XYZ file of C-alpha atoms in Angstrom:
147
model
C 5.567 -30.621 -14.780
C 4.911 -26.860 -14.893
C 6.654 -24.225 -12.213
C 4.594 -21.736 -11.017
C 5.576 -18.563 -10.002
C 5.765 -17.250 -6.375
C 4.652 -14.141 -6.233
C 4.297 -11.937 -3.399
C 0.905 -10.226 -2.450
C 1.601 -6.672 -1.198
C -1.410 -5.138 0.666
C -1.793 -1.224 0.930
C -4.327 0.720 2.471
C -5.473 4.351 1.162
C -6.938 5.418 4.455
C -8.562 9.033 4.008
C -10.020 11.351 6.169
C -11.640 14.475 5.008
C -10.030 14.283 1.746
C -6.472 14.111 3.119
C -4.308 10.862 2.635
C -2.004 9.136 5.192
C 1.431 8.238 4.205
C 4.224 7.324 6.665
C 7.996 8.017 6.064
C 9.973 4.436 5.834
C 12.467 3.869 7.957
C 15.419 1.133 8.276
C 13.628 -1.294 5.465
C 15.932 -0.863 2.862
C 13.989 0.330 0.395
C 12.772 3.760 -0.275
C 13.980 4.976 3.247
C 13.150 8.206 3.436
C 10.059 7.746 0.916
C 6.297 7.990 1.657
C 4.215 5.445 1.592
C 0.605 4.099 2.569
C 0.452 1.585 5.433
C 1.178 -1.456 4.021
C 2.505 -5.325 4.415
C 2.180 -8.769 2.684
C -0.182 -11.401 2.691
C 0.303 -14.716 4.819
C -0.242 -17.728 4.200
C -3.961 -18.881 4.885
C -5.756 -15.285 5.261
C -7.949 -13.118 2.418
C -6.857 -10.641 1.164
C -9.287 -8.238 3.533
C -8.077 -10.542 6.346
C -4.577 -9.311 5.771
C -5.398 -5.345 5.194
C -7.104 -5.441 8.369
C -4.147 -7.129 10.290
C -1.951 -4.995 8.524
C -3.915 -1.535 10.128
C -3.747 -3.213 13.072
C 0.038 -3.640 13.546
C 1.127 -1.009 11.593
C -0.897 2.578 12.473
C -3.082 1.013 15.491
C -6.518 1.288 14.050
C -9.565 -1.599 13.402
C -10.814 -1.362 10.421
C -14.082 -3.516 9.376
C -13.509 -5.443 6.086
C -17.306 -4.497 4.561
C -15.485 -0.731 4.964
C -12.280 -1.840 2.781
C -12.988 -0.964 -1.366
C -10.180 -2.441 -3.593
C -9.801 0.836 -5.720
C -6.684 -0.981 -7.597
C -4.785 -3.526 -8.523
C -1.094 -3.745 -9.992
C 1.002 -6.400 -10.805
C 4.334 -5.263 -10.921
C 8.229 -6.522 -10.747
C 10.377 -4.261 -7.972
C 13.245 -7.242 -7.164
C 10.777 -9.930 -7.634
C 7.280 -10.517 -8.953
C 4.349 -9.198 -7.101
C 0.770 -8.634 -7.201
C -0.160 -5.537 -4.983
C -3.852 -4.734 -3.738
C -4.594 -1.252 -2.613
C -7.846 -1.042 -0.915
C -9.378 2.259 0.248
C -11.297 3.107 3.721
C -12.535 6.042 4.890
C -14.413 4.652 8.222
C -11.872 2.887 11.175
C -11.832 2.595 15.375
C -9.262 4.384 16.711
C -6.526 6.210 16.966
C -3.973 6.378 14.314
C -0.600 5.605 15.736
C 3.231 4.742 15.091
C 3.049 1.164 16.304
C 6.560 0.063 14.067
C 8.769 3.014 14.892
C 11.626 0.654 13.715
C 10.209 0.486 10.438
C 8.009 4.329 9.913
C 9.563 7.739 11.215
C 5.763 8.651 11.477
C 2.154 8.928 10.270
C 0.913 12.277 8.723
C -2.092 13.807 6.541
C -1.670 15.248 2.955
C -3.998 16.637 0.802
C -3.673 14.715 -2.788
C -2.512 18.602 -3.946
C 0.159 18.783 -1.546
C 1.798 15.258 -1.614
C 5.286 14.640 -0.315
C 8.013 14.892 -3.058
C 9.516 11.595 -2.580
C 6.911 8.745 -1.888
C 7.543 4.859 -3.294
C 6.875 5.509 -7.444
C 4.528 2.510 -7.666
C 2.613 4.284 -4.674
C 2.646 6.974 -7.158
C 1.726 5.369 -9.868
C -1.116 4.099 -8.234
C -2.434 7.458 -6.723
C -2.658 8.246 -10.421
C -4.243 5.438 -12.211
C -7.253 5.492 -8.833
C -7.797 9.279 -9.621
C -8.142 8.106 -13.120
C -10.476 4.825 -12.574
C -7.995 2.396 -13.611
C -8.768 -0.665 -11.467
C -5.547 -3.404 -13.418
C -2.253 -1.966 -14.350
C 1.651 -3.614 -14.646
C 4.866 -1.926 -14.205
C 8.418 -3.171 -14.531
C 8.477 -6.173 -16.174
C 10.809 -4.891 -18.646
C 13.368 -5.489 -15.792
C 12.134 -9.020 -14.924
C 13.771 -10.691 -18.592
């Protein structure tokens, strides 16, 4: 009998308004506290992908975003501690008001310009930024580590 893998789907959201980028500032995950990163979470069990982006925007920065509005601009498969298969989807229409709604987890929500991006943001976040700007839509990272 063959084992599959487990992997974890990551969902991130590239929400932009007139150019500028939100990224939040982690706080007590234990990982990259301190970093940037986009809004972000995991998929559960039973939803779409778009189902769980839009969940995610919900719980995590306050706002309702309609899933026709979400555009997967990338996709990475990548090892961190474990194996994982992020989507980052990209919206640029929402309801509401952007707000802190896991202040246990996010020091706060804030606007760069891709130009002016925070020094210290999640690499793979990076990473990504990058390979969007340059049209890549697949890319892998880290696997070295996984052997």
């Amino acid at each position: 009998m063959t084992v599959r893998p487990g992997f974890c789907v990551d969902l991130h959201l590239l929400l932009r308004a007139d150019q500028r980028l939100l990224l939040g500032e982690r706080l007590n995950t234990g990982f990259m506290d301190g970093a940037y990163h986009f809004p972000s979470g995991h998929l559960e069990q039973g939803e779409s992908a778009t189902a769980g982006m839009v969940r995610e925007a919900a719980e995590e920065i306050g706002v309702t975003v309609d899933p026709t509005d979400l555009d997967l601009v990338h996709v990475m498969h990548h090892y961190t501690d474990s194996g994982r298969t992020a989507f980052f989807f990209q919206a640029t229409r929402w309801v509401g008001k952007v707000t802190n709604r896991e202040p246990d987890k996010c020091a706060g929500w804030s606007w760069f310009s891709p130009e002016a991006l925070p020094k210290r943001m999640v690499p793979y976040a990076t990473e990504a930024l990058r390979w969007i700007a340059d049209g890549v839509l697949y890319a892998e990272r880290g696997w070295e580590r996984a052997r």
